[in-house]
Amino acid sequence: MARIWRERTLAWSARPGMNAARIAALSFGAVILLGTLLLLLPVMSRDGESAGLLTSLFTATSATCVTGLALADTFTQWSPAGQVVILCMIQLGGLGFMTVYTLLLTFFRREILLSQRLVLASTLGLRSTGGVVRLVRHALLGTVILEGTGAVLLSWCFVPEFGLARGVWYGVFHAVSAFCNAGFDLMGPQGGSLSLFADRPEVLLIHGVLVVLGGLGFFVWEDIYRQRRWKKFSLYTQMVLGMTAFLILAGWLYFLLAEWSNPATLGLLAPGDKVMNALFQSVTLRTAGFASFPQGGLRECSLVMCLLFMLIGGSSGSTAGGIKTVTALVLAAALRSGLRGRQAVTLRGRTIPARQVFNAFTLTLTVIAAGFVCAMGLSLGEGGEFLPILYEVISALGTVGLSTGLTGTLSAGSCLVIIALMYMGRVGILSFSLAFMIPRGGGDKIKYPSCDIMIG
């Protein structure tokens, strides 16, 4: 039976037009559909009644796209069975369905064909299939080790607070959610994500480390594992590590200065806790979605800075979303070259291909345009202030999951828009366009005469 299913799957994937990006996108859609159907069951809800189609679809999309936005609190709405389903979707969404599928093929000693390697490379954001199976195996092993370690450490923190069984379950759930940058928590509405632990630096630190490690990307892990020295790392790995460190430190300093005296965020905390919570805010904006204080209390200037960080997100081939750290670095390098009047975009003694620079601008402008258009539409439909709505939209598009408290008040139409944004944000705007929008054989078959125009 397994062989027949596999043969049918391969035949389906070999159909004309079923490129790797399209299969990867549809695999996420299949997981969302299955998760929705499961969450619709009455046994999945704590009160024994079906949660309804919209809540189930929204939750399944948010979990599979590792976002964290929710119409209903995870602890109060979903029974232990429902929480297990959500956790499975988070894990599948974080690693990618095809990554887990490859593990099963390897376990059963099945051959991994070229078409499947192409899908894996697309899912992980790789440009070639060389060594992709080895990379997947190491990624899965690293995931088990890191999530297991995080679960043990968080259980040690939670058991004294919640008891043995509940504390261990909380440790496992939060470790997976943090590593996959999902932002789902089990603290209940009174907990306000991780606000109960704003004065517990060990809890915030464990979550933060898992978030950063999950956001680096599997290719970076592999490079660090194989090379183990900074000078031997690839340029891409150096760019990811350098940009990640810069963003964390810059955000840490900014939120310390901007929110130090704000009583709605850091103002009432002890000085040491202010330092830790500012650091955690900088980290969680990298598409993690946990919050140690209410996001609605941030000053407007801090909300704008949050938007920038959420747009950038993590790194390619990771559990994080956003336009990615290296994309932002390429844009900065292109800006520097433009200001200096140079045509070539260079970084650390290397020239960035013009096509990749074009892709970076295309991706960024598409995300910004989609975010502002949807935010303006939701602002007209909901009649609320623009900045909190834009915060919600960018949080969905960057698969971040942070909210100023607006999610539960949205209409059904606005919820559907947020669902679409979460899906597009996880699959990737460029991958989405490659999967569905570019016609087959789409190259530049006609060349037009060039012309000079005035810029600026």
PDB file of N, CA and C in Angstrom, residues 58 62 65-70 181-183 284-290 295 303 306-313 320-322 367 371 375 387-407 417-419 421-426:
ATOM      1  N   PHE A  58      -8.115  29.465  10.801  1.00  0.00           N
ATOM      2  CA  PHE A  58      -7.158  30.491  11.217  1.00  0.00           C
ATOM      3  C   PHE A  58      -6.048  29.865  12.061  1.00  0.00           C
ATOM      4  N   SER A  62      -2.138  29.519  11.037  1.00  0.00           N
ATOM      5  CA  SER A  62      -1.145  30.172  11.894  1.00  0.00           C
ATOM      6  C   SER A  62      -0.115  29.171  12.418  1.00  0.00           C
ATOM      7  N   CYS A  65       2.014  27.786   9.345  1.00  0.00           N
ATOM      8  CA  CYS A  65       2.879  28.862   8.848  1.00  0.00           C
ATOM      9  C   CYS A  65       3.738  29.452   9.964  1.00  0.00           C
ATOM     10  N   VAL A  66       3.770  28.765  11.114  1.00  0.00           N
ATOM     11  CA  VAL A  66       4.561  29.149  12.302  1.00  0.00           C
ATOM     12  C   VAL A  66       4.504  30.648  12.558  1.00  0.00           C
ATOM     13  N   THR A  67       3.266  31.146  12.686  1.00  0.00           N
ATOM     14  CA  THR A  67       3.057  32.577  12.897  1.00  0.00           C
ATOM     15  C   THR A  67       2.753  32.885  14.362  1.00  0.00           C
ATOM     16  N   GLY A  68       1.648  32.356  14.896  1.00  0.00           N
ATOM     17  CA  GLY A  68       1.332  32.588  16.295  1.00  0.00           C
ATOM     18  C   GLY A  68       0.124  33.459  16.532  1.00  0.00           C
ATOM     19  N   LEU A  69      -0.389  34.119  15.500  1.00  0.00           N
ATOM     20  CA  LEU A  69      -1.633  34.872  15.664  1.00  0.00           C
ATOM     21  C   LEU A  69      -2.776  33.897  15.927  1.00  0.00           C
ATOM     22  N   ALA A  70      -3.718  34.286  16.756  1.00  0.00           N
ATOM     23  CA  ALA A  70      -4.797  33.363  17.127  1.00  0.00           C
ATOM     24  C   ALA A  70      -6.078  34.126  17.413  1.00  0.00           C
ATOM     25  N   ASN A 181       9.925  29.160  15.765  1.00  0.00           N
ATOM     26  CA  ASN A 181       9.550  30.571  15.649  1.00  0.00           C
ATOM     27  C   ASN A 181       8.043  30.736  15.495  1.00  0.00           C
ATOM     28  N   ALA A 182       7.271  29.895  16.209  1.00  0.00           N
ATOM     29  CA  ALA A 182       5.822  29.888  16.040  1.00  0.00           C
ATOM     30  C   ALA A 182       5.108  30.878  16.953  1.00  0.00           C
ATOM     31  N   GLY A 183       5.560  31.030  18.188  1.00  0.00           N
ATOM     32  CA  GLY A 183       4.940  32.002  19.080  1.00  0.00           C
ATOM     33  C   GLY A 183       3.693  31.537  19.796  1.00  0.00           C
ATOM     34  N   THR A 284      12.487  38.406  19.742  1.00  0.00           N
ATOM     35  CA  THR A 284      11.179  37.848  19.373  1.00  0.00           C
ATOM     36  C   THR A 284      10.618  38.489  18.116  1.00  0.00           C
ATOM     37  N   LEU A 285      11.069  39.687  17.773  1.00  0.00           N
ATOM     38  CA  LEU A 285      10.635  40.329  16.536  1.00  0.00           C
ATOM     39  C   LEU A 285      11.161  39.613  15.305  1.00  0.00           C
ATOM     40  N   ARG A 286      12.154  38.737  15.496  1.00  0.00           N
ATOM     41  CA  ARG A 286      12.710  37.970  14.382  1.00  0.00           C
ATOM     42  C   ARG A 286      11.794  36.808  14.050  1.00  0.00           C
ATOM     43  N   THR A 287      10.504  37.069  13.972  1.00  0.00           N
ATOM     44  CA  THR A 287       9.393  36.182  13.604  1.00  0.00           C
ATOM     45  C   THR A 287       9.057  35.150  14.671  1.00  0.00           C
ATOM     46  N   ALA A 288       9.437  35.377  15.928  1.00  0.00           N
ATOM     47  CA  ALA A 288       9.147  34.400  16.984  1.00  0.00           C
ATOM     48  C   ALA A 288       7.722  34.532  17.508  1.00  0.00           C
ATOM     49  N   GLY A 289       7.286  35.754  17.826  1.00  0.00           N
ATOM     50  CA  GLY A 289       5.899  35.958  18.216  1.00  0.00           C
ATOM     51  C   GLY A 289       5.603  35.893  19.695  1.00  0.00           C
ATOM     52  N   PHE A 290       6.591  35.566  20.540  1.00  0.00           N
ATOM     53  CA  PHE A 290       6.364  35.619  21.986  1.00  0.00           C
ATOM     54  C   PHE A 290       6.469  37.072  22.458  1.00  0.00           C
ATOM     55  N   GLN A 295       2.199  44.353  23.599  1.00  0.00           N
ATOM     56  CA  GLN A 295       2.704  45.099  22.451  1.00  0.00           C
ATOM     57  C   GLN A 295       1.899  46.373  22.203  1.00  0.00           C
ATOM     58  N   LEU A 303       6.782  51.002  17.707  1.00  0.00           N
ATOM     59  CA  LEU A 303       5.969  50.194  16.798  1.00  0.00           C
ATOM     60  C   LEU A 303       6.541  50.224  15.388  1.00  0.00           C
ATOM     61  N   CYS A 306       9.522  48.073  15.295  1.00  0.00           N
ATOM     62  CA  CYS A 306       9.082  46.669  15.267  1.00  0.00           C
ATOM     63  C   CYS A 306       8.702  46.243  13.857  1.00  0.00           C
ATOM     64  N   LEU A 307       8.031  47.131  13.120  1.00  0.00           N
ATOM     65  CA  LEU A 307       7.646  46.824  11.748  1.00  0.00           C
ATOM     66  C   LEU A 307       8.869  46.515  10.901  1.00  0.00           C
ATOM     67  N   LEU A 308       9.915  47.306  11.064  1.00  0.00           N
ATOM     68  CA  LEU A 308      11.151  47.093  10.302  1.00  0.00           C
ATOM     69  C   LEU A 308      11.773  45.746  10.628  1.00  0.00           C
ATOM     70  N   PHE A 309      11.852  45.416  11.907  1.00  0.00           N
ATOM     71  CA  PHE A 309      12.442  44.149  12.321  1.00  0.00           C
ATOM     72  C   PHE A 309      11.595  42.962  11.856  1.00  0.00           C
ATOM     73  N   MET A 310      10.266  43.099  11.931  1.00  0.00           N
ATOM     74  CA  MET A 310       9.405  42.009  11.497  1.00  0.00           C
ATOM     75  C   MET A 310       9.501  41.788   9.991  1.00  0.00           C
ATOM     76  N   LEU A 311       9.686  42.858   9.233  1.00  0.00           N
ATOM     77  CA  LEU A 311       9.853  42.727   7.793  1.00  0.00           C
ATOM     78  C   LEU A 311      11.124  41.959   7.449  1.00  0.00           C
ATOM     79  N   ILE A 312      12.194  42.204   8.173  1.00  0.00           N
ATOM     80  CA  ILE A 312      13.466  41.536   7.890  1.00  0.00           C
ATOM     81  C   ILE A 312      13.396  40.064   8.276  1.00  0.00           C
ATOM     82  N   GLY A 313      12.964  39.779   9.493  1.00  0.00           N
ATOM     83  CA  GLY A 313      12.796  38.393   9.916  1.00  0.00           C
ATOM     84  C   GLY A 313      14.091  37.648  10.131  1.00  0.00           C
ATOM     85  N   ALA A 320      12.121  30.683  10.307  1.00  0.00           N
ATOM     86  CA  ALA A 320      11.653  32.062  10.415  1.00  0.00           C
ATOM     87  C   ALA A 320      11.104  32.554   9.083  1.00  0.00           C
ATOM     88  N   GLY A 321      10.396  33.700   9.130  1.00  0.00           N
ATOM     89  CA  GLY A 321       9.845  34.307   7.939  1.00  0.00           C
ATOM     90  C   GLY A 321      10.518  35.626   7.634  1.00  0.00           C
ATOM     91  N   GLY A 322       9.787  36.538   6.994  1.00  0.00           N
ATOM     92  CA  GLY A 322      10.339  37.832   6.628  1.00  0.00           C
ATOM     93  C   GLY A 322      11.058  37.800   5.295  1.00  0.00           C
ATOM     94  N   VAL A 367       6.588  42.670  -0.814  1.00  0.00           N
ATOM     95  CA  VAL A 367       6.133  42.514   0.570  1.00  0.00           C
ATOM     96  C   VAL A 367       5.607  43.839   1.119  1.00  0.00           C
ATOM     97  N   GLY A 371       1.778  44.540   2.062  1.00  0.00           N
ATOM     98  CA  GLY A 371       1.465  44.924   3.434  1.00  0.00           C
ATOM     99  C   GLY A 371       0.668  46.208   3.513  1.00  0.00           C
ATOM    100  N   ALA A 375      -3.205  46.560   4.605  1.00  0.00           N
ATOM    101  CA  ALA A 375      -3.444  47.364   5.806  1.00  0.00           C
ATOM    102  C   ALA A 375      -4.435  48.483   5.527  1.00  0.00           C
ATOM    103  N   LEU A 387      -1.873  52.378  12.191  1.00  0.00           N
ATOM    104  CA  LEU A 387      -0.616  51.791  12.650  1.00  0.00           C
ATOM    105  C   LEU A 387      -0.809  50.426  13.323  1.00  0.00           C
ATOM    106  N   PRO A 388      -1.775  50.272  14.251  1.00  0.00           N
ATOM    107  CA  PRO A 388      -1.988  48.930  14.814  1.00  0.00           C
ATOM    108  C   PRO A 388      -2.418  47.901  13.770  1.00  0.00           C
ATOM    109  N   ILE A 389      -3.205  48.320  12.778  1.00  0.00           N
ATOM    110  CA  ILE A 389      -3.606  47.397  11.721  1.00  0.00           C
ATOM    111  C   ILE A 389      -2.413  47.019  10.858  1.00  0.00           C
ATOM    112  N   LEU A 390      -1.574  47.996  10.528  1.00  0.00           N
ATOM    113  CA  LEU A 390      -0.358  47.695   9.764  1.00  0.00           C
ATOM    114  C   LEU A 390       0.543  46.753  10.549  1.00  0.00           C
ATOM    115  N   TYR A 391       0.619  46.940  11.858  1.00  0.00           N
ATOM    116  CA  TYR A 391       1.399  46.052  12.728  1.00  0.00           C
ATOM    117  C   TYR A 391       0.883  44.618  12.615  1.00  0.00           C
ATOM    118  N   GLU A 392      -0.438  44.458  12.610  1.00  0.00           N
ATOM    119  CA  GLU A 392      -1.051  43.135  12.503  1.00  0.00           C
ATOM    120  C   GLU A 392      -0.756  42.505  11.142  1.00  0.00           C
ATOM    121  N   VAL A 393      -0.852  43.302  10.093  1.00  0.00           N
ATOM    122  CA  VAL A 393      -0.637  42.807   8.731  1.00  0.00           C
ATOM    123  C   VAL A 393       0.812  42.380   8.530  1.00  0.00           C
ATOM    124  N   ILE A 394       1.755  43.211   8.940  1.00  0.00           N
ATOM    125  CA  ILE A 394       3.170  42.871   8.777  1.00  0.00           C
ATOM    126  C   ILE A 394       3.530  41.679   9.656  1.00  0.00           C
ATOM    127  N   SER A 395       2.906  41.570  10.816  1.00  0.00           N
ATOM    128  CA  SER A 395       3.133  40.419  11.689  1.00  0.00           C
ATOM    129  C   SER A 395       2.695  39.129  10.999  1.00  0.00           C
ATOM    130  N   ALA A 396       1.575  39.187  10.273  1.00  0.00           N
ATOM    131  CA  ALA A 396       1.097  38.016   9.540  1.00  0.00           C
ATOM    132  C   ALA A 396       1.967  37.727   8.334  1.00  0.00           C
ATOM    133  N   LEU A 397       2.314  38.754   7.572  1.00  0.00           N
ATOM    134  CA  LEU A 397       3.100  38.576   6.353  1.00  0.00           C
ATOM    135  C   LEU A 397       4.521  38.119   6.665  1.00  0.00           C
ATOM    136  N   GLY A 398       5.056  38.551   7.805  1.00  0.00           N
ATOM    137  CA  GLY A 398       6.389  38.117   8.215  1.00  0.00           C
ATOM    138  C   GLY A 398       6.370  36.867   9.074  1.00  0.00           C
ATOM    139  N   THR A 399       5.175  36.260   9.243  1.00  0.00           N
ATOM    140  CA  THR A 399       4.954  35.088  10.109  1.00  0.00           C
ATOM    141  C   THR A 399       5.547  35.307  11.492  1.00  0.00           C
ATOM    142  N   VAL A 400       5.285  36.476  12.052  1.00  0.00           N
ATOM    143  CA  VAL A 400       5.833  36.829  13.374  1.00  0.00           C
ATOM    144  C   VAL A 400       4.886  36.389  14.479  1.00  0.00           C
ATOM    145  N   GLY A 401       3.635  36.876  14.444  1.00  0.00           N
ATOM    146  CA  GLY A 401       2.658  36.463  15.440  1.00  0.00           C
ATOM    147  C   GLY A 401       2.442  37.437  16.570  1.00  0.00           C
ATOM    148  N   LEU A 402       3.210  38.522  16.615  1.00  0.00           N
ATOM    149  CA  LEU A 402       2.964  39.538  17.633  1.00  0.00           C
ATOM    150  C   LEU A 402       1.725  40.347  17.268  1.00  0.00           C
ATOM    151  N   SER A 403       0.998  40.799  18.289  1.00  0.00           N
ATOM    152  CA  SER A 403      -0.235  41.532  18.053  1.00  0.00           C
ATOM    153  C   SER A 403      -0.417  42.575  19.139  1.00  0.00           C
ATOM    154  N   THR A 404      -1.020  43.677  18.767  1.00  0.00           N
ATOM    155  CA  THR A 404      -1.355  44.709  19.745  1.00  0.00           C
ATOM    156  C   THR A 404      -2.698  44.422  20.403  1.00  0.00           C
ATOM    157  N   GLY A 405      -3.274  43.245  20.139  1.00  0.00           N
ATOM    158  CA  GLY A 405      -4.565  42.866  20.700  1.00  0.00           C
ATOM    159  C   GLY A 405      -5.696  42.986  19.711  1.00  0.00           C
ATOM    160  N   LEU A 406      -5.367  43.185  18.434  1.00  0.00           N
ATOM    161  CA  LEU A 406      -6.377  43.433  17.418  1.00  0.00           C
ATOM    162  C   LEU A 406      -6.967  42.158  16.828  1.00  0.00           C
ATOM    163  N   THR A 407      -6.240  41.036  16.888  1.00  0.00           N
ATOM    164  CA  THR A 407      -6.626  39.833  16.154  1.00  0.00           C
ATOM    165  C   THR A 407      -8.034  39.367  16.485  1.00  0.00           C
ATOM    166  N   VAL A 417      -8.173  37.655   5.058  1.00  0.00           N
ATOM    167  CA  VAL A 417      -7.014  38.373   4.516  1.00  0.00           C
ATOM    168  C   VAL A 417      -5.755  38.018   5.301  1.00  0.00           C
ATOM    169  N   ILE A 418      -5.861  37.981   6.622  1.00  0.00           N
ATOM    170  CA  ILE A 418      -4.724  37.624   7.467  1.00  0.00           C
ATOM    171  C   ILE A 418      -4.276  36.189   7.188  1.00  0.00           C
ATOM    172  N   ILE A 419      -5.231  35.286   6.976  1.00  0.00           N
ATOM    173  CA  ILE A 419      -4.906  33.897   6.655  1.00  0.00           C
ATOM    174  C   ILE A 419      -4.094  33.824   5.358  1.00  0.00           C
ATOM    175  N   LEU A 421      -2.279  36.176   4.048  1.00  0.00           N
ATOM    176  CA  LEU A 421      -0.972  36.787   4.265  1.00  0.00           C
ATOM    177  C   LEU A 421      -0.030  35.835   4.996  1.00  0.00           C
ATOM    178  N   MET A 422      -0.543  35.098   5.968  1.00  0.00           N
ATOM    179  CA  MET A 422       0.294  34.133   6.680  1.00  0.00           C
ATOM    180  C   MET A 422       0.797  33.054   5.739  1.00  0.00           C
ATOM    181  N   TYR A 423      -0.089  32.579   4.871  1.00  0.00           N
ATOM    182  CA  TYR A 423       0.304  31.531   3.926  1.00  0.00           C
ATOM    183  C   TYR A 423       1.364  32.042   2.953  1.00  0.00           C
ATOM    184  N   MET A 424       1.138  33.216   2.395  1.00  0.00           N
ATOM    185  CA  MET A 424       2.105  33.785   1.464  1.00  0.00           C
ATOM    186  C   MET A 424       3.426  34.082   2.156  1.00  0.00           C
ATOM    187  N   GLY A 425       3.350  34.540   3.398  1.00  0.00           N
ATOM    188  CA  GLY A 425       4.574  34.843   4.129  1.00  0.00           C
ATOM    189  C   GLY A 425       5.408  33.613   4.413  1.00  0.00           C
ATOM    190  N   ARG A 426       4.767  32.463   4.674  1.00  0.00           N
ATOM    191  CA  ARG A 426       5.518  31.245   4.964  1.00  0.00           C
ATOM    192  C   ARG A 426       6.071  30.598   3.704  1.00  0.00           C
TER     193      ARG A 426
END
